[in-house]
Structure formats: C-alpha cells, structure tokens
Coordinates of C-alpha atoms in Angstrom, one line a residue:
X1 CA 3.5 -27.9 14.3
X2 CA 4.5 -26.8 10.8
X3 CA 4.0 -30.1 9.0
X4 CA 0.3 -30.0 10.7
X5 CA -0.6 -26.4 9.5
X6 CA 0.6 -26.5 5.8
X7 CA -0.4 -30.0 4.5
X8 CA -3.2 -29.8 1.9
X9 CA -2.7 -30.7 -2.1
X10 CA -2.6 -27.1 -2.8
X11 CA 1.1 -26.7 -0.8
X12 CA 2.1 -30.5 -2.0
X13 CA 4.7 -29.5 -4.6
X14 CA 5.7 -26.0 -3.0
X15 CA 9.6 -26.4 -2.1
X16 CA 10.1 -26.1 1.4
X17 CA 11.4 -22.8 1.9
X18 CA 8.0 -21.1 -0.2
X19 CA 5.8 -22.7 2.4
X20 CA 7.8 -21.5 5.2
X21 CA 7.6 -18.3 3.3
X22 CA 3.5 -18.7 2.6
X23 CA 3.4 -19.7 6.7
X24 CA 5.1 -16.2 7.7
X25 CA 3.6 -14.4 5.5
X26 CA 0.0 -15.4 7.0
X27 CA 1.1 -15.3 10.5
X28 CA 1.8 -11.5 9.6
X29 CA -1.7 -11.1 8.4
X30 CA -3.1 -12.7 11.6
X31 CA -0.8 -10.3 13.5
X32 CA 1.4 -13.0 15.3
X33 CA 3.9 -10.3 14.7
X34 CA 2.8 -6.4 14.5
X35 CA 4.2 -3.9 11.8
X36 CA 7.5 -2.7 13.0
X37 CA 7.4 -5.8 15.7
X38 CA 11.3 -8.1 15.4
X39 CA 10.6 -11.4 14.8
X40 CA 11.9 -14.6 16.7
X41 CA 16.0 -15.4 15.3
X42 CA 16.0 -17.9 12.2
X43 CA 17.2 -20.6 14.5
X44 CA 13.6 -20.4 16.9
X45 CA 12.1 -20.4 13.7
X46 CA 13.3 -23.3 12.5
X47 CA 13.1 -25.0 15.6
X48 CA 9.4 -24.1 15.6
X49 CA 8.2 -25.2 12.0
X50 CA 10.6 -28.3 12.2
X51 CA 13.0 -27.1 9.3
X52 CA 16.3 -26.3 8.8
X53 CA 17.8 -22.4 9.4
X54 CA 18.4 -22.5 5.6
X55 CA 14.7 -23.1 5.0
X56 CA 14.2 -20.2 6.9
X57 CA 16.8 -18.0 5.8
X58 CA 15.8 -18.3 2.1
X59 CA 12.4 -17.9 3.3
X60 CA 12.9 -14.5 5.0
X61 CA 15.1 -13.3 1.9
X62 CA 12.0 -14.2 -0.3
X63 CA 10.0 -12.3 1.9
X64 CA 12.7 -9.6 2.4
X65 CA 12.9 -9.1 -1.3
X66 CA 8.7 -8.9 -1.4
X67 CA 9.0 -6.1 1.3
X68 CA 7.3 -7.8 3.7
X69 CA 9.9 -7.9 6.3
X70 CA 13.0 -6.0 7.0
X71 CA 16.3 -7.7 8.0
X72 CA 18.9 -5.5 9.4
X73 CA 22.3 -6.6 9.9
X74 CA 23.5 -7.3 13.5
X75 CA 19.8 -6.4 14.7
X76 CA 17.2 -9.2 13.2
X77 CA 14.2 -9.3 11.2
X78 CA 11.1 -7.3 11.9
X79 CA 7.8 -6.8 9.8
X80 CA 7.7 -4.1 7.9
X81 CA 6.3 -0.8 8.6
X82 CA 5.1 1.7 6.5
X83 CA 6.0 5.1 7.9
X84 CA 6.2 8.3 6.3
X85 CA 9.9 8.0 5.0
X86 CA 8.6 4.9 3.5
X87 CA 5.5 6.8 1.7
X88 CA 8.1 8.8 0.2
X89 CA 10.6 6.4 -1.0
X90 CA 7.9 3.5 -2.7
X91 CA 4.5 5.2 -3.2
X92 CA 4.7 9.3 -4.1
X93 CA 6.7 9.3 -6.9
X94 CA 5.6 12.9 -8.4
X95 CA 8.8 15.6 -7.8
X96 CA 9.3 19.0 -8.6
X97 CA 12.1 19.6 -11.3
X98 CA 15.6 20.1 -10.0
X99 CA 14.4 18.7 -6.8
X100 CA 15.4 15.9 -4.8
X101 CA 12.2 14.1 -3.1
X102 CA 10.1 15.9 -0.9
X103 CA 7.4 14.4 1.5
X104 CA 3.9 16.4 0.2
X105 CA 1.0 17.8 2.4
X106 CA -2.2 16.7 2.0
X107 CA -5.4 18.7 2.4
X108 CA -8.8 16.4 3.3
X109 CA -11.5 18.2 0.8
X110 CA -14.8 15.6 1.3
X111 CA -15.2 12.1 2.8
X112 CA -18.6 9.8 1.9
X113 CA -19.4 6.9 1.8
X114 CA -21.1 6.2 -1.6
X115 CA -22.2 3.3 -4.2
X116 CA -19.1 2.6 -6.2
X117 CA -18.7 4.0 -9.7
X118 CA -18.9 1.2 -12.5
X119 CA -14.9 2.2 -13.0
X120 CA -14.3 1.8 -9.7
X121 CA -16.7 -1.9 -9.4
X122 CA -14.2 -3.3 -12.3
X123 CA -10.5 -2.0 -10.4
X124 CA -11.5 -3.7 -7.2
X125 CA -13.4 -6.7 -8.4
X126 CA -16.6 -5.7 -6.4
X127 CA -20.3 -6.4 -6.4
X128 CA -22.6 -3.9 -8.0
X129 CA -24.0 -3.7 -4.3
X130 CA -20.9 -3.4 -2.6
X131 CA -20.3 0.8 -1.5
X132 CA -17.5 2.4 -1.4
X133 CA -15.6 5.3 1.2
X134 CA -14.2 8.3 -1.1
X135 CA -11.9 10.6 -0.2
X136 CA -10.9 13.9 -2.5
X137 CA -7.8 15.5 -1.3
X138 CA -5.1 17.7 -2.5
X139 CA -0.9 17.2 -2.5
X140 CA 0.8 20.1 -1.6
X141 CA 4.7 20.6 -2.2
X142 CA 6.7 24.0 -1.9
X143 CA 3.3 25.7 -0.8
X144 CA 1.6 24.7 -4.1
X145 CA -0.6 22.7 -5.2
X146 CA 0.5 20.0 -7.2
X147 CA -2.1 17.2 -7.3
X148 CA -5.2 16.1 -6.8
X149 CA -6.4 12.6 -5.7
X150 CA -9.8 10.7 -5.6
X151 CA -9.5 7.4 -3.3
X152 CA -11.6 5.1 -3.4
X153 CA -11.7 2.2 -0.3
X154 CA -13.8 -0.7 0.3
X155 CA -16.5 -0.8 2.9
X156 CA -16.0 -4.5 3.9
X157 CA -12.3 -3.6 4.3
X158 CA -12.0 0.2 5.7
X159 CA -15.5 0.2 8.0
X160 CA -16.5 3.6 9.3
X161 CA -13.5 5.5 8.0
X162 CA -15.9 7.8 5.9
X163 CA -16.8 8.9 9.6
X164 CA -13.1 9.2 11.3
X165 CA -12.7 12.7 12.0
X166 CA -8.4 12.4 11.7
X167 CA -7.6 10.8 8.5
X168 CA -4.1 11.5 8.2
X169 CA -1.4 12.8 5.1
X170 CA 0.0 9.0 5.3
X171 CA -3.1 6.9 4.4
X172 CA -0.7 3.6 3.9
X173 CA 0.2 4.0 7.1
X174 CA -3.1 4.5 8.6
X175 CA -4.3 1.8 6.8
X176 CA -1.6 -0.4 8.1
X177 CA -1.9 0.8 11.6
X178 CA -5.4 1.5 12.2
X179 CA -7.3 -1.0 9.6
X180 CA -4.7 -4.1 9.7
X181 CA -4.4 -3.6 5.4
X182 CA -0.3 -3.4 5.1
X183 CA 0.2 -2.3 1.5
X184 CA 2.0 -4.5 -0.3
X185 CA 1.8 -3.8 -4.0
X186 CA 0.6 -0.9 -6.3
X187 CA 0.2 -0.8 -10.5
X188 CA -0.1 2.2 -11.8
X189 CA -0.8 3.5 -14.9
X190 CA -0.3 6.9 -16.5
X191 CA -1.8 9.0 -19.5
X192 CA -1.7 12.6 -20.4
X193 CA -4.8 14.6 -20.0
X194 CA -5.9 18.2 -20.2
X195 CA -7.0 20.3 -17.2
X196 CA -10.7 20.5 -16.6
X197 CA -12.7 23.1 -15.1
X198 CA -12.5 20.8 -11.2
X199 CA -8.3 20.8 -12.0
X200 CA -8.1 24.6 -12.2
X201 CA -9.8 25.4 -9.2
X202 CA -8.3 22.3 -7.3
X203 CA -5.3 23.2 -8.5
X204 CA -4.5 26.6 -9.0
X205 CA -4.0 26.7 -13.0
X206 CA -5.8 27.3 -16.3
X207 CA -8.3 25.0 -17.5
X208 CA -6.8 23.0 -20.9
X209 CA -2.8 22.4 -19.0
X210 CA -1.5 19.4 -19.4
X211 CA -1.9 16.8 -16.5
X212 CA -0.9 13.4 -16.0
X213 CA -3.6 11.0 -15.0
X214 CA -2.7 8.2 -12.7
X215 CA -4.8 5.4 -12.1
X216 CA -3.5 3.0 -9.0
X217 CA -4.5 -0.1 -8.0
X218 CA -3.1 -1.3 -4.8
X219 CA -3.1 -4.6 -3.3
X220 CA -2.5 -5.5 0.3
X221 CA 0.1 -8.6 1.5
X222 CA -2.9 -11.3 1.3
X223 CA -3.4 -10.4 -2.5
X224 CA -6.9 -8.6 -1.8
X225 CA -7.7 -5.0 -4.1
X226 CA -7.8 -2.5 -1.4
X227 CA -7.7 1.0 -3.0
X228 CA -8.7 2.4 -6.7
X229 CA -6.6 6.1 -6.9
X230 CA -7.2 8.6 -9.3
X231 CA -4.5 11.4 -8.8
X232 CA -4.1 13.9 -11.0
X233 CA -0.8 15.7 -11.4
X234 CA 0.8 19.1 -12.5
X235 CA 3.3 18.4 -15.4
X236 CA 4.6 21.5 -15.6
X237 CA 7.1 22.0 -13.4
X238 CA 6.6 18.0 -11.8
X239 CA 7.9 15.4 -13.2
X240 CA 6.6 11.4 -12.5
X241 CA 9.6 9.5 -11.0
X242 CA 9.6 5.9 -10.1
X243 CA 12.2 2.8 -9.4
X244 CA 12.9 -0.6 -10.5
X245 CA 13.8 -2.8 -8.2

C-alpha cells in the first residue's frame, strides 16, 4: 500500500499530494508505466495509494506541469514521450531567420568511447576514472550546415552505445526508448565565440565568424547528470530561440 511504501523521516512533512507525486514519478522510472503508456484514471489511483482523487489530481497537475506526464482532455493521462515533434518544440531551439521552426538533420561524424575531459568530469559530477561515450555530429537545416555538436554520455548510464551502429537524429528519444534515461531538464548556457579552423570545415564558413557556444547540461526525471553538449552554432543567418514556460 501507499502508506507502506512512502513512510521514512525524509517524506514526514511532505503534503500529501507531493508524495503521491514523488510515488509516480518513481513508478515511471521503474517503468510501471512505459513512455507514451496511459495511466490508470485518478479514481484507481486513489483507490490504490489510499488517498483522495484530489490528492491525485493535484498530484498529476504537478507532474503535468514538470512534463512528466501528459493529460489530455476526454482521453487520460499517459507518460510522456519524447518524439521528434517534441525535440523540436523543447530541446532545438536554433532557427533560421524569417523562419518558423524546422526539425534539423543530423550527420553522425565519430563515436568513442574515451576518458572524460576535466570539463566534462566537473558538468556531470564524475570520477576522474569514470569514461565517457562521445559523439561529434553535425545539424543540418535547408541543406546547410548550421551546427556542430560534441555529446558527451556516461558509461555507467549509456553502456555500449559508442558501439550501436544506428544512433539516430533524435538522441532524447533514443535515450528514452532504448536506454530507459527520459530527459527531463536541460540548462544551457550561451557565449559568443569566433570560428576556429574545426568550425570552418565542419561547417562550411570562414575561420574568425561569429558563433554561439552552447554548453548543455541535461538531467534525466530521477535528477541524475546524463549529457554534457557542446554545440556550436552559425549566427549569421540563425538565430537562438527559446520559451518560458
């Protein structure tokens, strides 16, 4: 029962409703419910942990507004998914001027599993030991090339990726799917930087044009640092868009 499965000092002075919330939300990460799977009505719910459908209903818009689940109306509540519509919408937010969003390509360049950089040790709160899977790819919109990204992935959470031989354009999606890791949050943070030597070729301009530098962390539903991304964009005809929710 509920009661049985939350007690501990650490849930004590949680109201209700955030430990029904806490409850779901782990029952997702063992995979009681699959991404895209509905979950039982609010009134099986509540007849399950022993609460009231209130408890559950504020629990579910808590979790709704988290983007953990999806409620649609007259249908139900399922986990959510991230597909490629998704991708576009929430995590690329780099468009071409004058254009409305556009899903990018992606071209694979090199896969490895390595040691991970000092920079990269620090993002995802590693051990010095600990190694790392990188991926170097290139975004591709209107038949250009408009980025370039470096991905790093921890081993203990992405094993023997760095020898998959179909890694596809929708990594959060893969990860989701393939590596139970559902994407939850992502910081990033932004600086101007000049083209390098690697950015010309990558990207089909003059060494010394002005780039934006993002640097990503992103952090999965159980709180865990799953990807360091280093993607480096075109600025000058792309412009960095995002939304506050």
């Amino acid at each position: 029962m509920f009661d049985h499965k939350l007690s501990g000092p650490s849930l004590a002075f949680q109201p209700l409703y955030l430990q029904v919330a806490d409850y779901i939300k782990q029952l997702i990460v063992e995979r009681r419910w699959v991404p895209g799977e509905a979950l039982p009505s609010e009134f099986r719910l509540a007849e399950e942990f022993n609460v009231s459908q209130g408890t559950v209903r504020k629990a579910l818009n808590l979790l709704t507004d988290d983007k953990i689940v999806t409620r649609r109306q007259g249908v139900g509540t399922f986990v959510s998914e991230h597909t490629a519509q998704d991708a576009l919408f929430r995590f690329f937010p780099l468009q071409a001027d004058g254009k409305g969003a556009d899903l990018p390509k992606a071209e694979l360049l090199s896969v490895e599993l390595c040691p991970a950089p000092q920079d990269v040790i620090d993002a995802l709160q590693l051990n010095k030991k600990d190694k790392v899977t990188k991926l170097v790819r290139r975004r591709i919109l209107d038949n250009e090339f408009c980025m370039s990204e470096t991905i790093y992935l921890p081993q203990s959470f992405f094993p023997d990726i760095h020898q998959s031989s179909d890694i596809p354009h929708t990594l959060y999606h893969y990860y989701q799917t393939k590596f139970n890791q559902t994407v939850h949050k992502t910081q990033d943070s932004i600086k101007a930087v000049l083209a390098d030597a690697t950015d010309a070729k990558l990207l089909a301009i003059k060494a010394g044009e002005p780039l934006l530098l993002v640097s990503r962390i992103t952090e999965s539903i159980e709180g865990k640092r799953i990807e360091y991304r280093l993607s480096r964009c075109r600025s000058d005809h792309y412009h960095y868009q995002i939304e506050l929710d």
